[in-house]
XYZ file of C-alpha atoms in Angstrom:
553
model
C -12.487 67.675 67.000
C -15.504 68.300 64.702
C -17.335 71.637 65.032
C -21.298 72.022 64.991
C -22.335 74.366 62.328
C -23.638 77.830 63.565
C -26.722 77.786 61.395
C -27.806 74.487 62.934
C -27.419 75.931 66.409
C -29.469 78.881 65.505
C -32.299 76.868 64.034
C -32.360 74.789 67.270
C -32.534 78.001 69.320
C -35.331 79.383 67.163
C -37.428 76.219 67.451
C -36.946 76.293 71.194
C -38.131 79.869 71.356
C -41.180 78.992 69.221
C -42.030 76.178 71.496
C -41.640 78.398 74.525
C -43.804 80.985 72.807
C -46.539 78.493 72.146
C -46.546 77.432 75.779
C -46.870 81.099 76.860
C -49.644 81.656 74.335
C -51.636 78.798 75.714
C -51.228 80.171 79.353
C -52.251 83.636 78.223
C -55.310 82.328 76.390
C -56.518 80.873 79.513
C -56.218 84.135 81.471
C -56.374 86.959 79.011
C -58.330 85.800 76.002
C -55.372 86.217 73.484
C -55.415 84.707 69.922
C -55.300 80.863 69.971
C -52.359 78.808 68.315
C -53.478 75.839 66.264
C -52.544 72.262 67.291
C -51.121 71.601 63.886
C -48.570 74.339 64.232
C -47.464 72.977 67.597
C -47.040 69.445 66.111
C -44.871 70.692 63.217
C -42.603 72.689 65.591
C -42.102 69.662 67.892
C -41.193 67.412 64.857
C -38.692 69.918 63.712
C -37.224 70.120 67.145
C -36.926 66.238 67.362
C -35.226 66.111 63.937
C -32.718 68.769 65.031
C -32.069 66.763 68.191
C -31.227 63.612 66.246
C -28.916 65.609 64.021
C -27.140 67.000 66.958
C -26.787 63.427 68.557
C -25.200 62.251 65.280
C -22.757 65.062 65.142
C -21.795 64.359 68.839
C -21.056 60.727 68.041
C -18.628 61.869 65.299
C -16.886 64.136 67.734
C -16.606 61.370 70.416
C -14.996 58.647 68.132
C -11.519 60.271 67.782
C -11.481 60.748 71.528
C -12.263 57.133 72.113
C -9.635 56.116 69.553
C -7.001 58.214 71.329
C -8.022 56.759 74.705
C -7.696 53.265 73.339
C -4.314 54.140 71.787
C -3.122 55.576 75.167
C -4.271 52.439 76.972
C -2.390 50.222 74.448
C 0.697 52.434 74.880
C 0.597 51.959 78.571
C 0.132 48.221 78.246
C 3.188 48.039 75.782
C 5.251 50.105 78.183
C 4.425 47.890 81.113
C 4.715 44.625 79.256
C 8.071 42.564 79.450
C 10.467 43.653 76.716
C 10.722 41.301 73.709
C 14.025 39.279 73.396
C 15.722 38.397 70.146
C 16.393 34.711 69.286
C 19.883 33.686 70.535
C 22.596 33.892 67.839
C 24.082 30.496 66.818
C 27.003 29.537 69.013
C 30.418 30.095 67.494
C 32.473 27.071 66.253
C 34.644 25.487 68.906
C 38.309 24.756 68.217
C 39.373 21.489 69.770
C 42.606 19.578 70.035
C 42.464 15.818 70.326
C 44.583 13.739 72.758
C 46.696 12.941 69.748
C 47.118 16.657 68.889
C 44.698 16.642 65.919
C 43.120 19.984 65.472
C 39.381 20.185 64.699
C 36.502 22.625 64.449
C 33.237 21.557 66.035
C 29.801 23.053 66.647
C 29.035 23.826 70.279
C 26.956 20.700 70.675
C 29.870 18.613 69.344
C 27.693 16.825 66.790
C 29.486 18.259 63.750
C 33.272 18.363 63.445
C 35.914 18.621 60.811
C 39.453 17.643 61.616
C 42.872 17.937 59.934
C 45.004 14.803 59.708
C 48.459 14.098 58.359
C 51.391 11.672 58.452
C 54.950 11.796 57.017
C 57.058 8.671 56.975
C 60.506 9.595 55.567
C 62.858 6.656 54.915
C 66.523 6.350 54.111
C 68.506 3.158 53.792
C 70.916 0.868 51.909
C 71.472 -2.738 50.927
C 74.389 -5.226 50.908
C 73.062 -7.399 48.114
C 74.520 -10.569 46.632
C 72.750 -12.458 43.823
C 73.338 -16.180 43.850
C 74.346 -16.177 40.209
C 76.834 -13.582 38.811
C 75.207 -10.878 36.740
C 74.762 -11.379 33.111
C 76.475 -9.119 30.708
C 73.589 -6.955 29.600
C 70.247 -5.461 30.588
C 66.687 -6.682 30.528
C 65.280 -5.376 27.334
C 61.815 -4.991 28.831
C 62.843 -2.827 31.804
C 66.290 -1.588 30.982
C 67.567 -2.897 34.430
C 70.775 -4.944 34.737
C 69.853 -8.561 35.307
C 71.106 -11.891 36.458
C 69.901 -15.198 34.971
C 66.152 -15.232 34.909
C 65.631 -11.535 35.355
C 66.523 -10.909 38.978
C 68.231 -7.622 39.518
C 72.032 -7.274 39.683
C 71.799 -4.958 42.672
C 69.324 -3.073 44.878
C 69.713 0.717 44.961
C 70.362 2.685 48.162
C 68.414 5.853 48.593
C 65.520 7.754 50.199
C 61.839 7.456 50.030
C 58.862 9.535 51.300
C 57.166 6.329 52.113
C 53.869 8.042 53.135
C 53.155 11.733 52.916
C 49.511 12.097 53.558
C 47.170 14.939 54.337
C 43.387 14.983 54.622
C 40.194 15.730 56.431
C 38.175 13.647 58.857
C 34.687 14.665 59.950
C 31.391 13.970 61.537
C 27.885 15.186 60.751
C 25.134 15.071 63.325
C 27.145 12.578 65.503
C 26.323 9.560 63.228
C 27.817 10.333 59.867
C 31.566 10.024 59.509
C 33.710 10.737 56.498
C 37.303 10.830 55.392
C 39.171 12.331 52.428
C 42.949 11.646 52.488
C 45.448 12.051 49.685
C 48.929 10.415 49.848
C 51.852 12.137 48.075
C 54.216 9.368 49.133
C 56.047 6.648 47.228
C 58.707 9.077 45.980
C 61.156 6.232 45.077
C 58.574 4.321 42.956
C 58.391 6.906 40.204
C 55.174 7.697 38.271
C 53.283 5.765 35.643
C 54.030 4.229 33.255
C 56.951 2.895 35.419
C 56.145 -0.613 36.506
C 54.946 -0.736 40.130
C 54.399 3.013 40.343
C 51.307 4.240 42.236
C 48.460 4.939 39.827
C 46.590 7.263 42.277
C 47.376 9.012 45.509
C 43.849 8.782 46.696
C 44.105 6.992 50.072
C 40.640 7.407 51.591
C 37.469 8.772 50.363
C 34.467 7.124 52.177
C 31.434 7.791 54.110
C 30.375 5.799 57.272
C 27.040 5.673 59.157
C 27.274 4.764 62.805
C 23.669 5.185 63.856
C 22.983 1.420 64.423
C 25.125 0.954 67.576
C 27.426 -0.934 67.713
C 27.638 -1.299 63.928
C 28.952 0.982 61.247
C 28.045 0.850 57.615
C 30.584 2.345 55.229
C 31.545 2.612 51.618
C 34.037 4.321 49.298
C 37.852 4.052 49.015
C 39.343 2.940 52.237
C 41.981 0.819 54.002
C 39.966 -2.421 54.325
C 40.477 -3.762 57.898
C 41.528 -7.231 56.890
C 44.314 -9.026 58.881
C 45.603 -8.044 62.364
C 48.621 -6.248 60.974
C 46.512 -4.219 58.484
C 44.009 -3.220 61.257
C 47.027 -1.774 63.009
C 47.750 1.761 61.866
C 50.973 2.338 59.877
C 51.766 4.861 62.659
C 51.775 2.054 65.203
C 53.286 -1.007 63.416
C 56.290 -2.419 65.025
C 58.596 -2.262 61.976
C 59.046 0.065 59.036
C 57.164 -2.377 56.764
C 54.687 -5.133 57.332
C 55.764 -8.722 56.560
C 55.711 -9.901 52.978
C 53.168 -12.750 53.873
C 50.693 -10.156 55.038
C 51.294 -7.745 52.095
C 50.792 -10.498 49.508
C 47.535 -11.456 51.193
C 45.934 -7.991 51.386
C 46.973 -7.106 47.844
C 44.599 -9.764 46.492
C 41.341 -7.951 47.316
C 41.946 -5.666 50.192
C 44.609 -3.182 51.403
C 44.987 0.499 50.931
C 43.042 2.654 48.478
C 40.599 -0.255 47.914
C 37.008 0.436 46.783
C 34.630 -1.386 49.172
C 31.287 -1.435 50.971
C 30.596 -3.237 54.230
C 29.645 -3.338 57.786
C 31.704 -3.747 60.932
C 30.842 -3.771 64.766
C 32.560 -4.294 68.031
C 32.329 -4.178 71.740
C 35.044 -4.193 74.333
C 36.264 -7.640 73.361
C 34.649 -8.787 70.047
C 35.294 -7.287 66.591
C 33.629 -8.468 63.406
C 33.411 -7.099 59.872
C 32.608 -8.061 56.279
C 33.209 -6.079 53.004
C 32.565 -6.428 49.261
C 35.541 -4.984 47.468
C 36.417 -3.821 43.987
C 39.501 -2.359 42.288
C 41.958 0.087 43.881
C 41.826 3.817 43.208
C 43.396 4.853 39.910
C 42.670 1.478 38.185
C 42.613 2.301 34.519
C 39.932 1.249 32.037
C 42.542 0.878 29.234
C 45.857 -0.975 29.317
C 49.032 -1.544 27.440
C 48.749 -4.508 24.952
C 49.943 -7.678 26.496
C 49.455 -11.435 26.311
C 45.917 -12.716 26.930
C 44.871 -16.113 28.225
C 45.629 -17.896 24.944
C 49.051 -16.306 24.564
C 48.023 -14.032 21.711
C 48.743 -10.301 21.910
C 45.842 -7.889 22.284
C 45.907 -5.560 19.399
C 43.550 -2.916 20.881
C 43.233 -0.828 24.024
C 40.223 -0.816 26.335
C 39.320 -4.504 26.411
C 35.867 -4.721 28.208
C 36.227 -5.884 31.785
C 39.892 -5.112 32.319
C 39.339 -2.864 35.255
C 36.423 -4.992 36.721
C 37.277 -6.894 39.848
C 35.006 -8.274 42.636
C 36.204 -9.634 45.923
C 35.219 -9.857 49.497
C 36.828 -10.121 52.963
C 35.644 -11.134 56.489
C 37.391 -10.878 59.793
C 36.460 -11.759 63.418
C 38.587 -11.253 66.450
C 38.183 -11.777 70.152
C 40.085 -10.781 73.318
C 40.053 -14.049 75.200
C 41.825 -12.309 78.096
C 41.792 -8.628 78.751
C 43.317 -6.868 81.723
C 45.357 -3.733 82.353
C 48.501 -5.797 82.670
C 47.923 -8.658 80.265
C 45.821 -9.756 77.288
C 45.325 -12.558 74.779
C 43.947 -12.151 71.380
C 42.643 -14.627 68.737
C 41.192 -14.119 65.229
C 40.362 -15.601 61.875
C 40.303 -14.000 58.490
C 39.094 -14.962 54.997
C 39.503 -13.193 51.599
C 37.982 -14.020 48.247
C 38.836 -12.869 44.758
C 35.517 -13.758 43.126
C 35.986 -12.217 39.763
C 39.556 -11.315 38.562
C 40.176 -8.589 36.097
C 39.421 -9.050 32.401
C 42.814 -10.504 31.646
C 42.224 -13.299 34.279
C 45.748 -13.018 35.446
C 47.210 -12.742 38.978
C 50.643 -11.948 40.412
C 51.651 -12.688 43.950
C 54.902 -10.728 44.895
C 56.498 -8.315 47.343
C 59.765 -6.362 47.867
C 62.189 -7.678 50.548
C 60.288 -5.920 53.373
C 61.788 -2.518 52.595
C 60.667 0.153 50.212
C 63.884 1.937 49.280
C 64.405 -0.108 46.057
C 61.146 -0.969 44.091
C 62.406 -4.384 42.883
C 60.474 -7.525 43.732
C 62.530 -10.749 43.729
C 59.940 -12.971 45.350
C 57.303 -13.262 42.647
C 55.083 -15.874 41.005
C 55.065 -13.855 37.714
C 51.759 -13.557 35.939
C 49.585 -16.598 36.734
C 47.241 -17.014 33.747
C 43.694 -18.421 33.347
C 42.738 -17.474 36.930
C 39.163 -18.376 37.905
C 39.236 -17.218 41.466
C 41.471 -17.060 44.517
C 41.166 -17.210 48.322
C 43.376 -16.442 51.280
C 42.590 -17.945 54.736
C 44.514 -16.833 57.849
C 44.588 -17.045 61.598
C 45.955 -14.355 63.960
C 47.205 -14.385 67.549
C 48.555 -11.803 69.864
C 49.481 -11.522 73.537
C 50.692 -8.852 75.904
C 52.175 -8.966 79.403
C 53.352 -5.673 81.002
C 55.847 -4.199 78.545
C 56.248 -7.427 76.485
C 54.231 -7.974 73.380
C 53.877 -10.698 70.717
C 51.933 -10.993 67.467
C 51.788 -13.518 64.578
C 49.706 -14.597 61.608
C 49.609 -17.535 59.184
C 48.362 -17.380 55.563
C 47.141 -20.000 53.130
C 46.856 -18.726 49.504
C 44.758 -20.669 46.940
C 44.553 -19.814 43.230
C 42.043 -21.696 41.078
C 42.510 -21.806 37.366
C 40.381 -22.423 34.214
C 40.956 -24.763 31.278
C 41.429 -27.749 33.527
C 44.569 -26.511 35.031
C 45.330 -27.519 38.637
C 44.984 -25.086 41.524
C 48.015 -23.739 43.161
C 48.675 -23.515 46.892
C 51.113 -21.185 48.702
C 51.750 -20.218 52.291
C 53.408 -17.645 54.490
C 53.686 -16.528 58.099
C 55.347 -14.145 60.498
C 56.021 -13.871 64.115
C 57.115 -10.696 65.890
C 57.744 -9.526 69.459
C 58.823 -6.425 71.314
C 59.902 -5.243 74.734
C 59.448 -1.541 75.774
C 62.524 -0.838 77.791
C 60.957 2.143 79.483
C 58.018 0.232 80.766
C 55.117 1.395 78.499
C 52.851 -1.224 76.848
C 50.741 -1.553 73.764
C 46.994 -1.081 74.575
C 44.219 -2.861 72.842
C 42.031 -0.721 70.539
C 38.480 -2.347 70.502
C 37.293 -0.122 67.568
C 40.041 -1.565 65.302
C 40.238 -5.024 66.800
C 44.010 -4.624 67.092
C 46.742 -3.107 69.236
C 47.783 0.459 69.216
C 51.232 2.033 69.384
C 53.443 3.064 72.347
C 52.564 6.368 74.116
C 55.527 7.517 76.199
C 54.848 8.213 79.897
C 57.586 10.780 79.955
C 57.806 12.500 76.496
C 61.299 13.418 75.640
C 62.495 16.661 77.239
C 66.117 17.689 77.251
C 65.557 20.242 80.034
C 63.658 17.718 82.317
C 65.767 14.719 81.447
C 62.772 12.716 80.239
C 63.755 9.923 77.764
C 60.553 9.381 75.806
C 59.770 5.669 75.256
C 62.233 3.071 73.797
C 61.255 -0.196 72.243
C 63.333 -3.063 70.734
C 61.612 -5.577 68.376
C 62.409 -8.741 66.450
C 60.555 -10.468 63.596
C 60.872 -13.551 61.493
C 58.905 -14.015 58.410
C 58.602 -16.826 55.733
C 56.838 -16.963 52.387
C 56.668 -19.993 49.954
C 55.504 -19.123 46.461
C 56.536 -22.445 44.846
C 53.925 -25.048 43.920
C 53.960 -28.012 41.492
C 57.560 -27.147 40.816
C 60.661 -29.293 40.803
C 64.079 -27.624 40.176
C 65.302 -28.406 36.726
C 61.867 -29.270 35.274
C 60.061 -26.653 33.279
C 56.847 -25.345 34.893
C 55.211 -25.660 31.503
C 55.318 -29.456 31.937
C 53.961 -29.473 35.548
C 51.648 -26.445 35.261
C 53.424 -25.209 38.396
C 54.637 -21.885 39.653
C 58.300 -21.115 40.612
C 57.869 -17.897 42.743
C 60.583 -18.627 45.170
C 60.950 -18.782 48.994
C 61.810 -15.855 51.140
C 63.081 -15.866 54.739
C 63.831 -12.518 56.524
C 64.930 -11.654 60.109
C 64.405 -8.009 61.153
C 65.677 -6.370 64.291
C 64.278 -2.955 65.229
C 64.863 -0.177 67.640
C 62.023 2.494 68.013
C 62.233 5.777 69.939
C 58.890 7.345 70.655
C 59.748 11.008 71.312
C 56.209 11.883 72.124
C 52.723 11.078 70.761
C 53.447 12.471 67.376
C 57.150 11.885 66.638
C 58.851 8.520 66.215
C 62.272 7.419 64.919
C 62.819 3.837 63.723
C 65.955 1.831 62.875
C 65.677 -1.547 61.129
C 68.279 -4.062 60.278
C 67.202 -6.885 57.938
C 68.935 -10.134 56.959
C 67.250 -12.138 54.199
C 67.544 -14.908 51.774
C 65.455 -15.564 48.641
C 65.711 -19.111 47.330
C 64.421 -19.004 43.764
C 65.178 -21.083 40.644
C 64.049 -20.326 37.171
C 61.087 -22.333 35.946
C 61.849 -21.872 32.300
C 64.912 -21.457 30.204
C 65.964 -17.879 29.275
C 66.822 -17.503 25.631
C 69.830 -15.533 24.630
C 69.354 -11.970 23.409
C 71.998 -10.900 21.017
C 74.240 -8.275 22.465
C 72.301 -8.346 25.756
C 72.133 -11.642 27.553
C 73.354 -15.112 27.160
C 71.021 -18.044 27.428
C 70.327 -19.478 30.850
C 68.904 -23.058 31.353
C 65.846 -23.960 33.331
C 66.706 -24.468 37.057
C 69.221 -21.682 37.169
C 69.700 -20.282 40.659
C 68.091 -16.686 40.489
C 67.879 -16.175 44.257
C 69.894 -13.730 46.366
C 71.091 -12.920 49.864
C 70.914 -9.389 51.302
C 71.424 -7.311 54.392
C 69.839 -3.859 54.794
C 69.938 -1.011 57.160
C 67.321 1.660 57.155
C 65.853 4.511 59.231
C 62.522 6.248 59.376
C 61.485 9.630 60.706
C 57.736 9.689 61.487
C 55.433 12.593 62.175
C 51.710 11.980 62.505
C 48.600 13.485 63.959
């Protein structure tokens, strides 16, 4: 509170007394003839009084302002006290731990739009061969590989052993519901050794891709992936009927598709139709330098890093349709095409495969290096059918290799047919997203205490591949410009035990023949190998027994 000065109050009081005195003086002059007071004096006194009144009013205003401010503050405080209390913004929801139907763990946001999942698979194989070459082994070893040989370079034996066929671990994920990704590394292939061993894996990168699924029902994707080309390749390796896919299928996908392949494309599907097309490049780990080897003209490259060695451009397309689809039966048809538009810088191509087992890394069925390749194509058809616990699947392949320098094109073919019966009554369901059939899920997962058996399946397959063209036994291929890759026929019988969704045991018995004759004479190597004439039988017969332990999620 402000205080009024005492002097000012005294002046006001004195002026009031003077004004009162002048009034009494005027009254007395009327009655008692006292001395008169002039008008000027009265006017001055009244002016002083008014000036003092104005000063008093100003001081009063200063005194009232703090009171008004306090009153306003009190009112505001009351309003704050009676208002609804302010609430803080809700904290972000904690991540949600989920477990898929297939027991794959993942972390997701509360709205489910963003997820990261762990995935893994282990396929551990053990097996042995009863192998008999058609021509007795030569006395020596192949100087290029150090392996014991028979005439023409076929192995003297196939080694028994074990192999971590696949040992993968990785991450799958989704961002904002539409963006999907995968990063998977494969530590498998233990029996194949490491580079520079021929045929050894050059990289363990299995998948590293990004996919956008916002344009339903299509997905656009690119990176390193397993290109979904052929019916058997579209079926997960966790769900295939036998330990290995057929040689005819493997030879086809190795041209410009298969695992660890760089590619970009689009796919789409509904409940019955599946279609996709991809542009492909080299596989992961393809090196930009190479060991000196023969070029198209037969001369030896003297330097490393020839431009274009690692460059490769190809493309694949696949369409499939479920002609019939019911809970108890189905019928599937499809067509596939693959194109090697630009081979690698050396312009060479080799079509080959092991005898449908990956314990020993040797390939007997092989065209060898086909030189002067301009381009290549593979055309195939696919069919599958299911009725209750019975299932059938087959594919036919035509391989065409076109060559430069006026050389004739070469034509090869292969096919397989396989079927299974699930003894315990389960069936293989169609997977629309893959355009292929999935594996067996046991109705009663194995439990020793409950007496539940899991699921049991028996399967049979016959496969055939012919990699001979423009070839007559006894005539050098140099004269016919042909290829003597051989013919392979294999019958496989399998027994599969599905313990539960994540564990499976497989036993395969194989009986095979490789009919192959040398297309050129083999010169003698002093102290190593005798000479063998053109047309020497370098084929073989074999039986094999193998088992796989599979864990996957």
